Amino acid sequence: SNMAQQSDKGSVFADLTPEEFSATVDYLKKNLDTKLVSAADAKPTENCIYYVDVKYPPKQQVVDYLDRGGEKPRREALAVVFFGDQEEPNITEYVVGPFPNPSYHRDITLEKFNEKLPYHRRPVIGKEYVDAYDLVYQKEFSTAPQFLKALGYDGSNFAALTTVPRGFQSGDRSTWFVLFLKMLESCFAVQPVGLELLLDHKSLDVSKWKVTKVFYNGAYFSNMAELEKQFNAGEVEVIEIQKVTADNDIGSMNPKVTPQPGAPLQFNPGGNRYTVQKNQVTFQSWSFTYGMNANSGLRLFDIRFNNERIAYEISTQEAIALYGSNAPGGMITRYMDGSFGIGRFSFELVMGVDCPYLATYIDASHLLESETPETTKNAICIFEQNLGVPLRRHYSNMHSMYYGGLASTVLIVRTVSTLINYDYVWDFIFYQNGVIEAKIHATGYISSSFYFADGKEYGSRVGEHTLGTLHTHFINYKVDLDVGGIHNSIMTQDMKFDPFNIPWEPEAKIQRPKVVRSVLETENQAAFELHSKVPRYIHFSSNATNKWGHPRSYRVQIVSFAGDYLPEESPVEKAMGWARYKLSVTKRKDEEGESSSIYNQNDPWNPTVTFSDFINNEDIQNQDLVAWITVGFLHIPHSEDLPNTATTGNAVGFFLRPYNYFDIDPSVNSPDGVFFHSK
Amino acid sequence: SNMAQQSDKGSVFADLTPEEFSATVDYLKKNLDTKLVSAADAKPTENCIYYVDVKYPPKQQVVDYLDRGGEKPRREALAVVFFGDQEEPNITEYVVGPFPNPSYHRDITLEKFNEKLPYHRRPVIGKEYVDAYDLVYQKEFSTAPQFLKALGYDGSNFAALTTVPRGFQSGDRSTWFVLFLKMLESCFAVQPVGLELLLDHKSLDVSKWKVTKVFYNGAYFSNMAELEKQFNAGEVEVIEIQKVTADNDIGSMNPKVTPQPGAPLQFNPGGNRYTVQKNQVTFQSWSFTYGMNANSGLRLFDIRFNNERIAYEISTQEAIALYGSNAPGGMITRYMDGSFGIGRFSFELVMGVDCPYLATYIDASHLLESETPETTKNAICIFEQNLGVPLRRHYSNMHSMYYGGLASTVLIVRTVSTLINYDYVWDFIFYQNGVIEAKIHATGYISSSFYFADGKEYGSRVGEHTLGTLHTHFINYKVDLDVGGIHNSIMTQDMKFDPFNIPWEPEAKIQRPKVVRSVLETENQAAFELHSKVPRYIHFSSNATNKWGHPRSYRVQIVSFAGDYLPEESPVEKAMGWARYKLSVTKRKDEEGESSSIYNQNDPWNPTVTFSDFINNEDIQNQDLVAWITVGFLHIPHSEDLPNTATTGNAVGFFLRPYNYFDIDPSVNSPDGVFFHSK
Ligand SMILES: [Ca+2]
Ligand SMILES: [Ca+2]
Ligand SMILES: [Ca+2]
Ligand SMILES: [Ca+2]
Ligand SMILES: [Cu+2]
Ligand SMILES: [Cu+2]
C-alpha cells in the first residue's frame, strides 16, 4: 500500500513524559549516595541534577524491535549531575532505568567520553548568572556612582548579556557581560550603553569572584573603581543614555499602523489529512516520529515512505554564531546554542504568525536546572501547507491535448527557538514525491555592540549608538539515511564536457556533456570542506536497483550561503569542528551520536566532543552511514534588520530527494492529482 | 505615504493591444512596397511578418515623462519581417508608429545590429516544419516500408521533435528530427522509437531539401533507403515498438488513485489587497507594471516601493538547455527557448494547480507567424500568498514579556511556459519588507533519447527504451536597478578573519571576523564567471546615505545550482555568452537592451547579439547600471522525473534585498503586524 500504516512501535523514540522526568529525579535523589540540591538554588560547591533526557537504546536493538519482531527495548533516561561537592568536582552522566519504575542507574561518563568530565566544563546555570549579576550591579557598580549617574543608570534599567567563550584556555571561566538599556516593550539587545565588564567566576567560592576588566566606549579600565576615578578626573567622555521613545525605538515591533485583519489564510476543506498520535505522525505515504531535545532541538526518527524506512534519524545538532566587533564582548563571541538550549527555548508558538491557525499544536516537556519538569504549551506545530506552486504540471498542446498537474501541498513540522535575542524557525518538510526538506529561517533581533570609532569595519551602524555586528551562522544536522536498507554507499555524480568528433560530420567537433560518477571509499574522501568543490550530486545509495537497473538512492542537496569558518589555528576551532565541513559522511556509531556537546561551550579549548575525530578514514562502502550537514549564512547586519531580521533570503537547509529510488515519481499516487484532456 | 499611489503613466510600458497589433499589420501591408504573405502559409521564397511587439521609447524619455512632467513618448511597434522574396533575402526590423494610427515606419536593422540580418538566421516557422515533416513522413519514409513496418510505424503514430543548432557553421540549416511514439493522453517526448533523421532544409527551394543522414538504435545510415536495404539484408536489429498501456506509461499523469478533494486552500477574508488596472499593479507599498514578450517572457517595469523607483526593468531574457547523449539529436542539442517563444508558449493557467483559485487571471496577446493577433486567456496570474512562515518574529521572555511578529504574505506574478516537453514556472515575488524575488521552477517532461549501449554515461535509464539525458539549464535575467536614483555603483562586502591580539590579555590572540568592502570600478571587474569566487554581498549602491550614514543600497543575492557552461573553444559558446557569468554588471544602454536574440539559435556561430561584447571595461561608478543574472541547475534525470520533473529542489532565482536603503525595515508599516505583551 502507499498509505502509511499506523503502529505504536514508534513510542520507542518518545521524549520522556513529565512522570518519567519526575521518576528519574525521585530515583536519583533516593539512590545517589549524596546530597542533591535543586539546580535552581545550587551553589557551585553543591550537587545538583542539571538535565534529564530520554536515553535511546542502541540502533541495532531498536531496528530488531521495529523490523524483526525483536523484544521491545527497555526505556531509560540519561541524567546529567553536577558534583560540586566532591573531592574532585565533576560532571557525571548516568543511565537510569527502566521506566515506568526505575530500579538501576549506571555511570556512563567514562565509557561515553573516555575521560572524566571536569567540573569547569559545566554550562552556566541560572543561579550562577544571578550571583554574577549581584556582584556586578551591587558590589562593582557601587564603586562608580558618579560615572553611572552620568551614564544614566537608575539602579535597575540595565540588562546584561552574557558572551562566550569565557576566557582563553581550558579551566578559564571569565565572562564579558555587555550592558544594555532595558526596554519596556522592546528588546534591550539593540540598545547597548557602551559599558562591558569582565567577570572572573572561576572559583567555586562565589566570594572570590571579581571583575578583572571594564570597557567603556572604546577604552579599557581595571575595574569600575578605576573608570570612576578617570571619569572624575575628566578623562572619560560619557555618552548619556537617551530616553528611547516609541518614535525612535529601533527595536519596537509595535505596528506603526493600525493592524487590519484581511491577510490571506489557509483552510482545510477536508479536515486534517495527517494524523498525530503521541509522538507519531502519518501523512499520506509518510510516517515518522518527532521529539525535542532540550539542548539540540527537534529530532525525527524512523522516517518512512510507503512503509519503507528512508532515514533512521534526522535531527538538529548545533547552531553557532561567530561574531566580530571592536568591543570586547562582541569580538570574542562564539555562541554554541546547543549549550544554552535550542529545545529549551522553543517557546509557545503564536497561531497565525508562527504557524497557521489550523495547525496542530503540541506541548513539549523538559527537565533542566530543576527537579520538576517544565512543559511548554504549543511548542511544536504540525500542519499541511499548500505552497501555491505546482509540484509538477504539464500542458500538452502538441499531438495530444491534455493537462496534468498536482498542487504542492506539504506537511511541515516546526518549532521556533528564541535564544535571547534571535529566533530560529526550524522546519522539516515532507513532500508528496518522497522529498524531505530541512529548512531553518533566522529572525529575531540582531546582537549589537556600542557604536564607536571604527565600528563600521565590523558591520553597519543601525541606530544612534548601535552597531549591528557581523557574524556567521552555522547549523549542523545529523542525517542517518538508511536507503533501501541499512547498508549504503556514497555515490557522486557530476558532469564534464567531453570533446567529441561528430560521427556524421567528421570535421566537426562538439563539447558534449557527460556524467561523471564515483563511489567514495573512505570517510576522508567524504569530508567536504566548507568551500571546497563538491560534486553536484551526492547520493546515499543502496546495493538494490530500481526497475531500470540503477542503484536506489537518495540525493542530498544542500542550500547554504555560509561565510567562512574559523581557521584551524584558532584554539577554539575544534570545538565546533563540524562547521569545517559542508558535508561529511561517517560510519554510523551509537557512540558518535552527536556532533557537538553541551560541554564544548565552556571548554572549547579541550572539547568534550571533537567532531573531526569521527573522520578517521574508515571504509564507508556498504556500511551504515550518517551524513553531517552544515548550512549557514554570513550576516552583515543592516538597518532593515531592525526591528528584526527578516526570514526572506535568510533561509538555508537541504533536500533529501529520491533518485532512482522509486521506479516513477510516487506522487502519481496522490489523491490531489488533476488530469483532463480534450479530443 | 507608504501606500503605493495609482497613476496611469505606467501604460507607457503596456504590451500592444490586439487592435495595435492589427493596426501594425495593416500599416505594413499597405506601406511596405512589397507583397506580404501570412507567415502561416509563407514559403521560404516569400515575404512575411514574423513578429510584432511594442517598441519601448528610450529610457531617458520615459523617465522624463514619469518623473519630470515630460511629454508622453510616442507609442510604437517593433515589426520583424522576413524577406524571402528579395535579391538578397534578409530579415528586417522596423519601427512602426505612432499609435493609435500608424503613419510612419523606419528600418532600424542596421542601427540596431550594425549589420544586415542574413535570412538564414531566421527562426523556423510552422510552415517550414510542416514542409519538413511532409518530406520525412511522405517522401523519405516511403523508401523504407519493411523497416518501418517492423518498427511498428502505422502511418501516423510518430511525432518528431526538432533539435538545434542546425549544423556546424554559419549558414547551415540541417536539423536532426528525433522520432517518438505519439501518445493519446500522455507525452511523446519520453517514448523515443530509436529513429532520428537529419534533414538539410537550407535551400529556399523546398524541393531541394533532403535527408542526409539517418540514425537507428546506435547506427548511422545515409538515408532511409540504405537503412531499408541493410534491414532487408538482416543487418539491422529492430526493436519493435511496444504498445504503451495505462500500466506501463511512464509519461501518464492520469492519477493512479481516485482524486479526492480536500487539500488545503487559501482564501482572502478581506478580499484582494492588491489592485490590477490595465498593466499596472499595486500591493501595499509596491507598484509596478507587467507585460509579456512573446519571445523572452515576463517583463516588469517601474518597480517602486513607497512611490520611489527601485528598478526600471526586471525581465527574463533567455533560457537555454545544453544536452548530452549518445544519440545524435540529443548530443548536439542546445535549446535557446527565447527563439521558440517563452511568452508565446505561456498557455492558459489552470486554477487550483498552477495558481490559487482566487488569483487574478489575465490574458496576454501576441502576434507571431500570423497576420492576426492571438490572445491566450489567463496567461498571467497575480495573487497574494500567505507563505506560512513569519516574515519576522520575536518572543521576548527576558526583562520584558512580549511577542511581535508578522506573517509573511507576498504578491506573486506568475506565468508558466511550456516549451514542447518541459514547463517553466516563472515567478516575481514582492515581500512586505521591500524584497523582490525572482524564481523559476522547472517541471514538465524531460527530454529523452532512445536507450542503447553506453546510454547511462549520459543520464539515467528511466523506461524500457528511454534514456533521460543529462542537461544543464541556464536562465538569464535583466535587472535594471535604479537605487536611490539612476546613478549607482557596485559595492561588495565579504568577511575575512583578522588575527588580533586581545587588548585585555596580551598573550591571547583571536581570529576576528571583519568586513571587507570594495567598490568595483569597471565592467570587467563586475563580470563574475559562473563558478568563480564572488563576494558574498553584492550591492547596487547610491551616493545617498540612510539615516545612519551608510550608502542606500539593494543587495543582489543569487540562488543557483548551475552546472558547467560550454568551454570558450566551443563554436557556439558566444551565442549564449551570458551564461559564462553568474552575474555581470554593465553600463546601461538602450542599444544593449537584451542579452540574447531570437536570431542566435539558427546562427550561433555568428551571433546577432554577443553578450560578452557588452563587457568592454567601461566605468561603472556612479552610472546607470544593469545586472545580468544567470541561474540554473544541472539536471541528471532519474526515474522520479517521470511522469514530470518536480519543482521541489528545482527552483533557482535571486533576491533583491534593501540594504541600508531604508532607515528601518519598512514592514513595520504593514497592517498585518501582531504585537502583544504582558506585564
Ligand atoms: Ca569514523
Ligand atoms: Ca544510515
Ligand atoms: Ca559596456
Ligand atoms: Ca540602473
Ligand atoms: Cu544573524
Ligand atoms: Cu531539466
mmCIF file with all atom_site columns, N, CA and C in Angstrom, chain A residues 242 278 423:
data_model
loop_
_atom_site.group_PDB
_atom_site.id
_atom_site.type_symbol
_atom_site.label_atom_id
_atom_site.label_alt_id
_atom_site.label_comp_id
_atom_site.label_asym_id
_atom_site.label_entity_id
_atom_site.label_seq_id
_atom_site.pdbx_PDB_ins_code
_atom_site.Cartn_x
_atom_site.Cartn_y
_atom_site.Cartn_z
_atom_site.occupancy
_atom_site.B_iso_or_equiv
_atom_site.pdbx_formal_charge
_atom_site.auth_seq_id
_atom_site.auth_comp_id
_atom_site.auth_asym_id
_atom_site.auth_atom_id
_atom_site.pdbx_PDB_model_num
ATOM 1 N N  . GLN A 1 242 ? 20.048 58.133 26.124 1.00 0.00 ? 242 GLN A N  1
ATOM 2 C CA . GLN A 1 242 ? 18.866 58.921 25.802 1.00 0.00 ? 242 GLN A CA 1
ATOM 3 C C  . GLN A 1 242 ? 17.630 58.082 26.018 1.00 0.00 ? 242 GLN A C  1
ATOM 4 N N  . LYS A 1 278 ? 0.320  10.492 19.810 1.00 0.00 ? 278 LYS A N  1
ATOM 5 C CA . LYS A 1 278 ? 1.509  10.568 20.666 1.00 0.00 ? 278 LYS A CA 1
ATOM 6 C C  . LYS A 1 278 ? 2.648  11.182 19.861 1.00 0.00 ? 278 LYS A C  1
ATOM 7 N N  . ASP A 1 423 ? 15.890 34.499 16.837 1.00 0.00 ? 423 ASP A N  1
ATOM 8 C CA . ASP A 1 423 ? 14.912 33.422 16.751 1.00 0.00 ? 423 ASP A CA 1
ATOM 9 C C  . ASP A 1 423 ? 15.223 32.588 15.522 1.00 0.00 ? 423 ASP A C  1
#
